[in-house]
Coordinates of C-alpha atoms in Angstrom, one line a residue:
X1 CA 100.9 86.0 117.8
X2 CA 102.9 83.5 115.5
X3 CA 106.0 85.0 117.1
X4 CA 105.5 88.0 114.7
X5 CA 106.1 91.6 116.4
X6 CA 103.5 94.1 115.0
X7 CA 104.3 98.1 115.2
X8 CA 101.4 98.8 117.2
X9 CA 101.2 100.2 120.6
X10 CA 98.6 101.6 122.6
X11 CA 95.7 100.6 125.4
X12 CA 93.9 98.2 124.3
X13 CA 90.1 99.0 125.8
X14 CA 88.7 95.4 123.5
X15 CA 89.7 92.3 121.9
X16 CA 87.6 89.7 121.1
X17 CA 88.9 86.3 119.0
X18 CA 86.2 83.4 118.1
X19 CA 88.2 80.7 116.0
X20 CA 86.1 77.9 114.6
X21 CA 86.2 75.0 111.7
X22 CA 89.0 72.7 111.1
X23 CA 92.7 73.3 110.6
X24 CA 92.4 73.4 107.0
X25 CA 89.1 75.4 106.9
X26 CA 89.8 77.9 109.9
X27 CA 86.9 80.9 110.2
X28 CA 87.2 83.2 112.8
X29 CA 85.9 86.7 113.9
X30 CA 88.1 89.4 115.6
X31 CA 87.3 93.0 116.9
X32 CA 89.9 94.8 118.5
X33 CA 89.4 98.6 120.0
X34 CA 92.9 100.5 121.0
X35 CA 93.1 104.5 122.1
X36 CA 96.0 106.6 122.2
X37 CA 97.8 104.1 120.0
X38 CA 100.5 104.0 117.4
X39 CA 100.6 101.8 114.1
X40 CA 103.5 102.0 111.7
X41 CA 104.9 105.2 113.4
X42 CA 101.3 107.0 113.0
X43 CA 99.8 108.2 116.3
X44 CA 95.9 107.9 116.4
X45 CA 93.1 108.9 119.4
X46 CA 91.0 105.9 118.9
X47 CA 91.1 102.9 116.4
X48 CA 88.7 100.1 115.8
X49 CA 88.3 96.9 113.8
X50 CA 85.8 94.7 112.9
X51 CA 87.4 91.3 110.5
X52 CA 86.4 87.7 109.9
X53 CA 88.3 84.9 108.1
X54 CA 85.7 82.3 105.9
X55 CA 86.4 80.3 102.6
X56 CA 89.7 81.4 102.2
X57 CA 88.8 84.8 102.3
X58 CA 90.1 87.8 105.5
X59 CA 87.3 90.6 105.0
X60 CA 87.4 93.6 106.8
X61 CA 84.3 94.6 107.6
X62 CA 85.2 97.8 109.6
X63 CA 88.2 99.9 110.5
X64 CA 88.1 102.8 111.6
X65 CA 90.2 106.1 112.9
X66 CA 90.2 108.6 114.5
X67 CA 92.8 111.6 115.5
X68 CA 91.8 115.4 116.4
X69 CA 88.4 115.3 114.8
X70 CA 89.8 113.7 111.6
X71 CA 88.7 110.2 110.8
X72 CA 89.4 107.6 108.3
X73 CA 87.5 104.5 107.4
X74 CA 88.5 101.5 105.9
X75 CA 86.6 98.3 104.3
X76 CA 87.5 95.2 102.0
X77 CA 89.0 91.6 101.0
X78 CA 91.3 90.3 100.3
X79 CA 91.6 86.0 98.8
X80 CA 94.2 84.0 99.5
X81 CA 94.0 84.0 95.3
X82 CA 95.9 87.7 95.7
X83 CA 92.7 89.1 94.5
X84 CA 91.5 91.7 96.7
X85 CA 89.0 94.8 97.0
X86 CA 88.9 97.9 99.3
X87 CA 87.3 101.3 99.8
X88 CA 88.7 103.7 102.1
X89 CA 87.2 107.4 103.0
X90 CA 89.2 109.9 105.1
X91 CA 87.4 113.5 105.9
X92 CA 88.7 116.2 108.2
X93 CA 91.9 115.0 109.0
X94 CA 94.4 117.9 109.6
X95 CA 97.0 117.0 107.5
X96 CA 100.0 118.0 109.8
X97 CA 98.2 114.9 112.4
X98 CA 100.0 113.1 109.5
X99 CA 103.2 112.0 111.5
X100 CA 105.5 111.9 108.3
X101 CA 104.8 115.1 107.0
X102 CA 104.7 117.2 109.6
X103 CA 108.3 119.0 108.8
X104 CA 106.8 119.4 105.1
X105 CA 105.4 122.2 104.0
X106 CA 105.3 123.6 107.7
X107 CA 104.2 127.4 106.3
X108 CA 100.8 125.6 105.0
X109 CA 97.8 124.3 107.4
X110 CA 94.6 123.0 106.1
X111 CA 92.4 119.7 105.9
X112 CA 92.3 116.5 104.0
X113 CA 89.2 114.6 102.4
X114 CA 89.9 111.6 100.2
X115 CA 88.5 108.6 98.6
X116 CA 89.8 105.6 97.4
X117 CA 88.6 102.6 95.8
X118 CA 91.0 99.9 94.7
X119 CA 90.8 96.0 93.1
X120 CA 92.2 93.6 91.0
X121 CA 95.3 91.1 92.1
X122 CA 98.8 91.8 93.3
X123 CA 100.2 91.7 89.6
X124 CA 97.3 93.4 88.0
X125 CA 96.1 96.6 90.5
X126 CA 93.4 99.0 89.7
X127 CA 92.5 102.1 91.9
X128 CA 90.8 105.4 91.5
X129 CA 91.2 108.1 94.2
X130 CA 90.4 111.9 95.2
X131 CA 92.2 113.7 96.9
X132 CA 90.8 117.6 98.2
X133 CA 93.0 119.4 100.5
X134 CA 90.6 122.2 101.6
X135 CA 90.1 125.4 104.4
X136 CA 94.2 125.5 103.2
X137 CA 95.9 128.7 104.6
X138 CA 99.6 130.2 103.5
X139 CA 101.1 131.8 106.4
X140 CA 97.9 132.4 107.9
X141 CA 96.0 133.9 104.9
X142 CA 93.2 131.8 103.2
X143 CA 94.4 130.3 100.0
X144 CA 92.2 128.0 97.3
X145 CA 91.7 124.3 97.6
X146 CA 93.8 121.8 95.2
X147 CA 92.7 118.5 94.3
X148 CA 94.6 115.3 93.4
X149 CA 93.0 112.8 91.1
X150 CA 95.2 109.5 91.2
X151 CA 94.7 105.9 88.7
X152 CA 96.3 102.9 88.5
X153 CA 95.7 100.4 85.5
X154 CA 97.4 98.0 83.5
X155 CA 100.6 99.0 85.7
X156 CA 100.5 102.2 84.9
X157 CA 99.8 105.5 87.7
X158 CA 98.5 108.4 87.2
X159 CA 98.1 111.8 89.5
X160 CA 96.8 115.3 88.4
X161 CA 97.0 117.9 91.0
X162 CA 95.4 121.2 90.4
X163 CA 94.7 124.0 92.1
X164 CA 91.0 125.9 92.1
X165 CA 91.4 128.4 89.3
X166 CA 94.2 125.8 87.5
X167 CA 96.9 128.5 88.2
X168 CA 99.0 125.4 89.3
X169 CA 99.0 121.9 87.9
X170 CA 101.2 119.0 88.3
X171 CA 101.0 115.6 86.4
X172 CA 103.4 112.4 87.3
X173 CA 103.4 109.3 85.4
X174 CA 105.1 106.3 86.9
X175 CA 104.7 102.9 85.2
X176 CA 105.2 100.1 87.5
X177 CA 107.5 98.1 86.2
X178 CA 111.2 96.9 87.6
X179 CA 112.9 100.3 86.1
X180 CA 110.3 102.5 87.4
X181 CA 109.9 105.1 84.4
X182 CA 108.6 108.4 85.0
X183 CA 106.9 111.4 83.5
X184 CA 106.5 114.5 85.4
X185 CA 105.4 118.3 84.5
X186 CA 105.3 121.4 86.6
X187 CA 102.9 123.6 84.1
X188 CA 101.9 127.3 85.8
X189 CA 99.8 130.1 85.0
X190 CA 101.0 133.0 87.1
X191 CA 101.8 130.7 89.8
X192 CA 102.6 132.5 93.4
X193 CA 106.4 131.1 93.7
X194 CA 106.3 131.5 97.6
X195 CA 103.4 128.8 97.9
X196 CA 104.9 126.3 95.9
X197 CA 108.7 126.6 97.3
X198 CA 107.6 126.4 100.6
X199 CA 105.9 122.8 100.3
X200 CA 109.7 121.9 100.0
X201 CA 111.5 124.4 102.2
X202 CA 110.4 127.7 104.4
X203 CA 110.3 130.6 102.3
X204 CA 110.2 133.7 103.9
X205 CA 110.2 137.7 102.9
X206 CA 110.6 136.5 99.2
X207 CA 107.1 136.2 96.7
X208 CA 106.7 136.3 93.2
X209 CA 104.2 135.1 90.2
X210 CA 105.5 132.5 87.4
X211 CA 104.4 131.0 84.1
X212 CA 105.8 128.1 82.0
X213 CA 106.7 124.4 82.1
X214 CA 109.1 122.2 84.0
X215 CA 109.4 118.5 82.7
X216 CA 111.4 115.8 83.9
X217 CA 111.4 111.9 82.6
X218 CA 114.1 109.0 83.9
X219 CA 113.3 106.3 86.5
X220 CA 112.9 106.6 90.1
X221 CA 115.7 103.7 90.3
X222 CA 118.0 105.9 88.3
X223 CA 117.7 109.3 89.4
X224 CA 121.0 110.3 88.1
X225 CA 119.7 109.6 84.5
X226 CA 117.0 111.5 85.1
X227 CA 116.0 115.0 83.1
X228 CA 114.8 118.3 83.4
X229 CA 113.9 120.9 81.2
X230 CA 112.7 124.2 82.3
X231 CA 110.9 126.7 80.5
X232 CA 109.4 129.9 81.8
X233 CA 107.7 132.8 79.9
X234 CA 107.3 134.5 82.8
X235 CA 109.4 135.3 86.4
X236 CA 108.2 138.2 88.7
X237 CA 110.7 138.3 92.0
X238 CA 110.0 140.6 95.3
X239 CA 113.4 139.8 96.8
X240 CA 113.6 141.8 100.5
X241 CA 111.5 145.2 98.1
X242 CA 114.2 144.5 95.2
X243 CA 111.9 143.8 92.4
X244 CA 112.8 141.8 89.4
X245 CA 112.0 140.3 86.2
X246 CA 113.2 138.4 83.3
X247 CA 113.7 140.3 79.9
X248 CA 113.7 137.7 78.1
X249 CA 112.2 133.8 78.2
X250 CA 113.6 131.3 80.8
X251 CA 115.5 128.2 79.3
X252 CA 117.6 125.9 80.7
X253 CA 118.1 122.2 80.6
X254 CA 119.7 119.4 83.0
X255 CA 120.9 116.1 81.9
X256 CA 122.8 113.4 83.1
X257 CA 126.1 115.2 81.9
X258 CA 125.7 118.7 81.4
X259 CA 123.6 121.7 83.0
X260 CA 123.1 124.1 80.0
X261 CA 121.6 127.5 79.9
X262 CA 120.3 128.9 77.1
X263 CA 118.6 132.0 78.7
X264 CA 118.4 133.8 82.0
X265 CA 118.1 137.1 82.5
X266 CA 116.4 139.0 85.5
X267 CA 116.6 142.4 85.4
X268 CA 115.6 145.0 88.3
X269 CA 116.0 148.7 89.3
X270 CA 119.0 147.7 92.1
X271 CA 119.4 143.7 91.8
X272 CA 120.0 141.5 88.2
X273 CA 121.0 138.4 87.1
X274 CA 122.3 136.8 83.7
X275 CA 123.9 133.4 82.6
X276 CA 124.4 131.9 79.5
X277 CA 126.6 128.5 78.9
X278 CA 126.8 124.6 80.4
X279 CA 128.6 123.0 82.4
X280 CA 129.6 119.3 81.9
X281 CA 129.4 116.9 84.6
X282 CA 132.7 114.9 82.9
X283 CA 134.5 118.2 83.9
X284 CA 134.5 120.5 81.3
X285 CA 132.1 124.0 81.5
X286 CA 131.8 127.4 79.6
X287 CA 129.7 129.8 81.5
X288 CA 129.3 133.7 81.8
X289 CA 127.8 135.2 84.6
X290 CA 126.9 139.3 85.4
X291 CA 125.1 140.0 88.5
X292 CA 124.5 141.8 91.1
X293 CA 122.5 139.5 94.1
X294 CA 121.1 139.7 97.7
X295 CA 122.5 137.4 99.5
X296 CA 119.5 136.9 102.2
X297 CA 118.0 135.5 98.7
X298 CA 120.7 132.5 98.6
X299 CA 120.5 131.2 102.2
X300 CA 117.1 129.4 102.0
X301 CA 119.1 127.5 99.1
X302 CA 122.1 126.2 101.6
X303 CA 122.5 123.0 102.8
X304 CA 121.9 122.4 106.6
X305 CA 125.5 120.8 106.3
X306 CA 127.0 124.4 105.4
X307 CA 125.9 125.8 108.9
X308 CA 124.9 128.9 107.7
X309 CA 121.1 130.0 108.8
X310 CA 121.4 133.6 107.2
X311 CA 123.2 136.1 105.3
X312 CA 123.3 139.6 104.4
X313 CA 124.4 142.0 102.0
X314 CA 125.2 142.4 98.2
X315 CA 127.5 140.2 95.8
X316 CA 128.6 141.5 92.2
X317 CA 129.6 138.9 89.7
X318 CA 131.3 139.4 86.6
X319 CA 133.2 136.3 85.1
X320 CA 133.5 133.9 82.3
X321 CA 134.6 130.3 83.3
X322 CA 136.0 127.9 81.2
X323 CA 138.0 125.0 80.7
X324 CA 137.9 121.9 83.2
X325 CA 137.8 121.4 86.8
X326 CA 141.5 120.2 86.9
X327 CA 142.3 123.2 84.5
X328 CA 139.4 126.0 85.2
X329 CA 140.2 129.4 83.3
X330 CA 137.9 132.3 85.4
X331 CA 138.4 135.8 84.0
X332 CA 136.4 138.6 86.0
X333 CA 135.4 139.7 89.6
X334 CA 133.4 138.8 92.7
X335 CA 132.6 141.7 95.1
X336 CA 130.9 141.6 98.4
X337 CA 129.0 144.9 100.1
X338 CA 128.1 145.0 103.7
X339 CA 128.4 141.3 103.8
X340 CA 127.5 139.1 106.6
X341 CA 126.8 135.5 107.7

């Protein structure tokens, strides 16, 4: 239609089009009705949608989906002014039926429930929307839900998500302006590790509990810029039965041109860790490491480009490195036991 190529694809089971009025005050009424479809890469069992076009104005006045006993619903305006309003309801909807994110967080299944309400113009959005992921499971063992409150106003975004019992909770602040500036913090209260590492990547025969703060700021156009600071009272590891813990609190920092740590040390009855010192993305670095570390502990952490999908056995570190990369001073040792990749 118009020569424009949609990303839709399906059997259409209905279409009906009644056009009336003249050419410079066109109303029409559409419903449409497709099954085992696909719009904008997202598969769907059945779709439907109900839209008229009157006084300058396309209202939707029903659209609705449905995929594997999930559904969403969809209703609203929008003026040729750019003003618009909608409300949208999703309940059920297995969130791994989402096409996009079925390679994230693969470890977790559960529902989706949502509701969204949103107005205002294109320069000047406001929306408010809930978000409950609920009957969540972590490897197969019943976990609590987590809810995601999300705002827009006055170009400015806001989404809190928090687990049942608070244990977890994550703020992001994103004001939407050309630069894109961002606030985020990671705060947890004795946090299980596993179930937040895995949203990101598959974590297996590894858990532990953690408590403290992660905070970044920059802009999402400038990510290089961007900062972290991370602060942890507590770290509990079970690393293949090797349990560890830090002695002391967690601090480190990230910037756009150095990585400095001001304390890490894990301690445990076979397995430790310590560091101390920066390193300066212009070249320059002064670190100390002692250690002694599993390597199955370090594979989940390798690129896919390295080619390595698992390791085994010990490595001992002992060495201070300084100077630059194009004049690196390393003093120490680095010894492997029953090694293996």
């Amino acid at each position: 239609i118009g020569k424009q190529t949609l990303p839709v694809s399906g059997k259409l089971k209905q279409v009906n089009l009644h056009v009336r009025g003249a050419v410079d005050d066109l109303q029409a009424d559409a419903a449409v009705k497709i099954v085992n479809g696909s719009a904008w890469e997202q598969s769907f069992d059945d779709l439907t949608a109900l839209a008229k076009l009157a006084g300058n104005r396309v209202t939707l006045s029903s659209l609705k989906i449905k995929k594997n006993g999930g559904a969403v619903a969809l209703k609203g305006f929008y003026d040729f002014d750019q003003s618009f309003q909608a409300e949208m309801t999703v309940s059920k909807l297995n969130f791994h039926d989402i096409d996009r994110s079925k390679s994230i967080a693969v470890q977790y299944e559960g529902k989706m429930d949502m509701t969204l309400t949103a107005s205002g113009t294109a320069q000047q959005p406001q929306a408010q929307a809930k978000i409950v992921f609920n009957s969540l499971s972590y490897t197969g063992k019943p976990i609590e839900d987590v809810v995601c409150d999300i705002s827009l106003k006055n170009q400015d975004m806001r989404a809190i998500v928090t687990t049942f019992r608070k244990k977890l909770i994550v703020t992001f602040d994103l004001g939407l302006t050309p630069d894109l500036p961002y606030r985020a913090e990671l705060s947890m209260r004795q946090a299980a590790i596993e179930q937040i590492l895995s949203v990101v990547m598959e974590w297996k025969d590894m858990t532990g509990i953690i408590t403290g703060t992660i905070t970044s700021t920059g802009s999402l156009n400038r990510l290089r810029e961007a900062s972290a600071d991370v602060k942890l009272s507590e770290l509990r590891l079970d690393v293949y039965g090797q349990q560890l813990k830090n002695s002391r609190p967690i601090d480190f920092v990230v910037t756009e041109k150095n990585f400095t740590v001001n304390s890490l040390e894990m301690r445990g009855k076979e397995l430790g860790l310590f560091a101390q010192g920066f390193l300066n993305f212009q070249g320059d670095f002064n670190l100390d490491l002692d250690g002694i570390i599993d390597l199955r502990g370090v594979a989940p952490f390798l690129p896919d480009s390295a080619g390595i999908s698992s390791l085994a056995g010990r490595a001992q570190v002992i060495c201070s490195v300084h100077g630059t990369f194009a004049q690196p001073e390393i003093d120490g040792l680095l010894e492997f036991t029953d090694g293996a990749v």
